[in-house]
Short mmCIF file of C-alpha atoms and ligand atoms in Angstrom, two decimals:
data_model
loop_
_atom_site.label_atom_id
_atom_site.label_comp_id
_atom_site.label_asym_id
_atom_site.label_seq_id
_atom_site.Cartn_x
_atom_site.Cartn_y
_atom_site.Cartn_z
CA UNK A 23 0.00 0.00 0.00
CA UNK A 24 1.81 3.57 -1.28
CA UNK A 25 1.39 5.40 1.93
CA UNK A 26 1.57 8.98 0.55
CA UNK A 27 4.39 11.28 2.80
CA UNK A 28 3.67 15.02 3.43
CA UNK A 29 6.60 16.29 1.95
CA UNK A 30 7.61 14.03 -0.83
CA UNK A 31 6.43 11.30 -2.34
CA UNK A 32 5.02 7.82 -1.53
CA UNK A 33 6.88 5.06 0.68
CA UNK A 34 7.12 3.35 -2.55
CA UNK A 35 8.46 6.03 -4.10
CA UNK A 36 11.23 5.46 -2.13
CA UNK A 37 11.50 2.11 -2.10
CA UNK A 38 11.78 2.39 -5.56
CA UNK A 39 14.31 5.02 -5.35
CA UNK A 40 16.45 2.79 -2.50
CA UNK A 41 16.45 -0.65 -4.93
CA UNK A 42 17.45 1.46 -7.89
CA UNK A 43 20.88 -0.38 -8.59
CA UNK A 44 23.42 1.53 -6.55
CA UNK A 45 26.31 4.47 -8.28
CA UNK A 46 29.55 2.87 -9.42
CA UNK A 47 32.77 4.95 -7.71
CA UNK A 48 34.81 6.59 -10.03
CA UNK A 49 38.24 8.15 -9.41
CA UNK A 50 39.25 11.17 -10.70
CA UNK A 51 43.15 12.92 -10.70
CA UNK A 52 43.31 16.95 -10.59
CA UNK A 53 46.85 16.58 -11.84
CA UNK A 54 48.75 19.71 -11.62
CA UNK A 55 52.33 19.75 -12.75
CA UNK A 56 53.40 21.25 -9.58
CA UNK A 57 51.01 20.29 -5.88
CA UNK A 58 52.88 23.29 -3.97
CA UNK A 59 52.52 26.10 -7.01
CA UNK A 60 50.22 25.17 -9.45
CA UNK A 61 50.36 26.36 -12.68
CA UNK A 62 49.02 24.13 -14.76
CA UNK A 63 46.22 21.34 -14.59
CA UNK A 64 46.31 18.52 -17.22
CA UNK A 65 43.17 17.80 -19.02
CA UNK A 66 42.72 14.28 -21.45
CA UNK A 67 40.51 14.18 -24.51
CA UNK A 68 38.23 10.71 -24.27
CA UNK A 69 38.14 8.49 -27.13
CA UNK A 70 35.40 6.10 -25.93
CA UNK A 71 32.33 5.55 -25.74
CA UNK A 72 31.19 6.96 -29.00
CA UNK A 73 28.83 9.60 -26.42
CA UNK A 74 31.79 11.01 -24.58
CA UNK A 75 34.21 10.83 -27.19
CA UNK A 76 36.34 14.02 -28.25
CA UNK A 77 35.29 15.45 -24.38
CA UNK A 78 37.86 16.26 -21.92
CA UNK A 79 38.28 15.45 -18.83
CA UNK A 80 40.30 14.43 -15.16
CA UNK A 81 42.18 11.09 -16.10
CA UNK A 82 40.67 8.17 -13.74
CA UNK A 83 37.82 5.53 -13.75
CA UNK A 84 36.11 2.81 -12.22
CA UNK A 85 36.71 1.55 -8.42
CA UNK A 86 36.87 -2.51 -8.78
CA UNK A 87 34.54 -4.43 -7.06
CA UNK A 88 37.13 -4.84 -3.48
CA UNK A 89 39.36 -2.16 -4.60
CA UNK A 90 39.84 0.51 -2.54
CA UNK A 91 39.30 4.12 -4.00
CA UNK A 92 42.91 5.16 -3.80
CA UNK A 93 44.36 2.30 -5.25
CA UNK A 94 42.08 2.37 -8.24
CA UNK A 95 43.05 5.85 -8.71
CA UNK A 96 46.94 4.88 -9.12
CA UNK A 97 46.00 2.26 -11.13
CA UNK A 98 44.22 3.97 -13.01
CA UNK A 99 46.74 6.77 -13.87
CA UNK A 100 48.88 4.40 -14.62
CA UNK A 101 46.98 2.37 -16.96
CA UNK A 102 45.56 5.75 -18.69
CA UNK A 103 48.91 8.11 -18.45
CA UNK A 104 51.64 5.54 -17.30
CA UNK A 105 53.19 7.63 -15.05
CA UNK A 106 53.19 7.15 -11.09
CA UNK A 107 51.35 10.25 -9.29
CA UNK A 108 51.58 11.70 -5.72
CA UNK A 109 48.33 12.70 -4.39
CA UNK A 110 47.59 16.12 -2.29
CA UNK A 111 44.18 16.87 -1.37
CA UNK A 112 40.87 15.53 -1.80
CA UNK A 113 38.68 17.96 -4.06
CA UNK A 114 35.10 17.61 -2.22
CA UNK A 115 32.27 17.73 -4.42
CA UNK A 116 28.64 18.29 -3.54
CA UNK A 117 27.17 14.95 -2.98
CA UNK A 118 27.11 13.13 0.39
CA UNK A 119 30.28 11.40 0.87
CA UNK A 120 32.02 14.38 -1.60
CA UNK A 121 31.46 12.82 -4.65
CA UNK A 122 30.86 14.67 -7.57
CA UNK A 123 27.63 13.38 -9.72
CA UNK A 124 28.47 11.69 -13.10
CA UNK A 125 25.16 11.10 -14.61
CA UNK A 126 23.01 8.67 -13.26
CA UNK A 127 25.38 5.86 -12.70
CA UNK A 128 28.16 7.41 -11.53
CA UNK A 129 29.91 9.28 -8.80
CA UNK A 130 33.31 10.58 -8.72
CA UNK A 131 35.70 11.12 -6.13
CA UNK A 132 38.72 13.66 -7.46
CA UNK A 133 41.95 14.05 -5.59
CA UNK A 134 44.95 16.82 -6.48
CA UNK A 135 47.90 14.92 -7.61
CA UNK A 136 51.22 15.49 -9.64
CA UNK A 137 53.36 13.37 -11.55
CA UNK A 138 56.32 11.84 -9.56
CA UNK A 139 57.41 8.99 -12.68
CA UNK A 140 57.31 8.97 -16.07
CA UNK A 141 55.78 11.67 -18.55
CA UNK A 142 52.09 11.17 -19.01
CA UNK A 143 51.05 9.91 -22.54
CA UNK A 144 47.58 8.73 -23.49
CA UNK A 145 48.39 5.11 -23.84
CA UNK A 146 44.76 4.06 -23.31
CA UNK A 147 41.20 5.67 -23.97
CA UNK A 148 42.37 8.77 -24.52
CA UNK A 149 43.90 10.65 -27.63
CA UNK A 150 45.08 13.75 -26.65
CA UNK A 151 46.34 15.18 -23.70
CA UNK A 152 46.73 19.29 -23.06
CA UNK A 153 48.20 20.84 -19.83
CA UNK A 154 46.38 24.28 -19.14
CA UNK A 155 47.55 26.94 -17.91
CA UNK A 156 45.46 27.64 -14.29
CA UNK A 157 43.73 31.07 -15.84
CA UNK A 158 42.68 29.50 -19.35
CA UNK A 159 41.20 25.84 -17.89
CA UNK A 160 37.92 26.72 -20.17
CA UNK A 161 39.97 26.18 -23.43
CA UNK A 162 38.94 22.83 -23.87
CA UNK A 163 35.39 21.40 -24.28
CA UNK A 164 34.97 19.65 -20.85
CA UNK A 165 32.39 16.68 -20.15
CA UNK A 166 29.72 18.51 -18.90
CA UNK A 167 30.09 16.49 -15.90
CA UNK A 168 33.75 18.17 -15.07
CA UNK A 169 32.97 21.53 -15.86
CA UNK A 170 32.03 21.92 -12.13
CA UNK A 171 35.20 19.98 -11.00
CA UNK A 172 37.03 22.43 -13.49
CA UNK A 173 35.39 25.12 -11.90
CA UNK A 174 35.96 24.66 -8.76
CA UNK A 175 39.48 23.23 -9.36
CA UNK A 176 40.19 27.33 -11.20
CA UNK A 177 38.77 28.94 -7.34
CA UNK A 178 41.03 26.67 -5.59
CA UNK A 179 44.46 26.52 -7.25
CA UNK A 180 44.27 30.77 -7.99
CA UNK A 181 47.23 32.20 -7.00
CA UNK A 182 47.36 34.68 -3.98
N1 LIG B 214 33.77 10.01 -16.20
C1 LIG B 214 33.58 11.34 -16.29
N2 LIG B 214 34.56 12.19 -16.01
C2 LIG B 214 35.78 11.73 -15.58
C3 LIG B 214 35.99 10.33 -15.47
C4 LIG B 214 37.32 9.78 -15.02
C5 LIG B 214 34.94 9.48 -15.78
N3 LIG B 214 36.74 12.64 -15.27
C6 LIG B 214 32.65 9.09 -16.54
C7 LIG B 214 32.83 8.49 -17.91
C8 LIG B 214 32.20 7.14 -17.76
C9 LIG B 214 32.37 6.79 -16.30
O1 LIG B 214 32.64 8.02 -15.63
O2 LIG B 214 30.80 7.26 -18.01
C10 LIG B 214 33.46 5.78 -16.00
O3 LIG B 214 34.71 6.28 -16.43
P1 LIG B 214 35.77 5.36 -17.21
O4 LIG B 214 36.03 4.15 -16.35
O5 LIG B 214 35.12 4.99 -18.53
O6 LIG B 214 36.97 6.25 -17.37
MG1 LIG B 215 39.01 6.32 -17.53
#
C-alpha cells in the first residue's frame, strides 16, 4: 500500500528510489604539474564511448569491485597516463560522501595529484592530452560532468 508522505512522495516512491541499482565509484586525478605552485592542470581528450568521445576530462575511472578508491586511482593513472602520481588533497564535491555526480550511474571522487614517474602519454582511452595553464582551464570542451570539477578546481588553485 503507497502510503503517501507530506513532503515528498510515496513510501514506494522510495522504495523504488532505494532498490534502484546503486552508483559505481569513479576516481578522478586533478593533476597539476606542480602540488605546492600550481600552474598548470592537465586535461585528457576521451576516445570512448562513441557519447563522450572528443570530451575532456580528469584522467581516472572505475573503483573494482574490493578495490579501494585510492588504489584504483593509481592504477588507473597508470593504466591511462603511465606515469606514477603523488596525491595532495581531496577535491570535495557536492554529494554526500564528496562525490561529484556523473550522470546517473556514476559518482566521482577527485583528488589533487602530480606526476612523480614517467611523462604522461595517453596510452589508453584517450587521444590527446593538453596541460592548461590555471587562468585558461575553459579552453577545452569539458564533459559537462567536469565543468564543475574544473570550476571549482580554477577557485582553488588561484594564486594569492
Ligand atoms: N567520467 C567522467 N569524467 C571523468 C571520469 C574519469 C569518468 N573525469 C565518466 C565516464 C564514464 C564513467 O565516468 O561514463 C566511467 O569512467 P571510465 O572508467 O570509462 O573512465
Ligand atoms: Mg578512464
Amino acid at each position: 500500500q503507497a502510503v503517501p508522505h507530506r513532503c515528498c512522495g510515496t513510501i514506494d516512491d522510495a522504495m523504488t528510489a532505494a532498490s534502484r541499482t546503486p552508483v559505481r565509484l569513479v576516481v578522478g586525478a586533478a593533476i597539476v604539474d606542480d602540488l605546492e605552485r600550481p600552474t598548470r592542470l592537465l586535461s585528457a581528450r576521451r576516445t570512448e564511448p562513441s557519447a563522450l568521445a572528443g570530451g575532456w576530462e580528469l584522467p581516472g575511472g572505475k573503483v573494482d569491485e574490493g578495490e579501494s578508491p585510492l588504489s584504483a586511482l593509481h592504477r588507473e593513472v597508470l593504466e591511462e597516463l603511465g606515469v606514477r602520481i603523488r596525491l595532495g588533497v581531496h577535491v570535495p564535491g557536492p554529494l554526500p560522501g564528496s562525490t561529484w555526480p556523473l550522470g546517473d550511474r556514476y559518482e566521482m571522487l577527485v583528488w589533487l595529484a602530480e606526476v612523480v614517474e614517467g611523462d604522461p602519454q595517453p596510452i589508453e582511452d584517450h587521444d590527446e592530452l593538453r596541460w592548461l595553464e590555471l587562468d585558461d582551464l575553459r579552453a577545452v570542451g569539458w564533459l559537462p560532468a567536469d565543468l564543475p570539477i574544473v570550476e571549482t578546481l580554477e577557485a582553488m588553485l588561484a594564486g594569492p
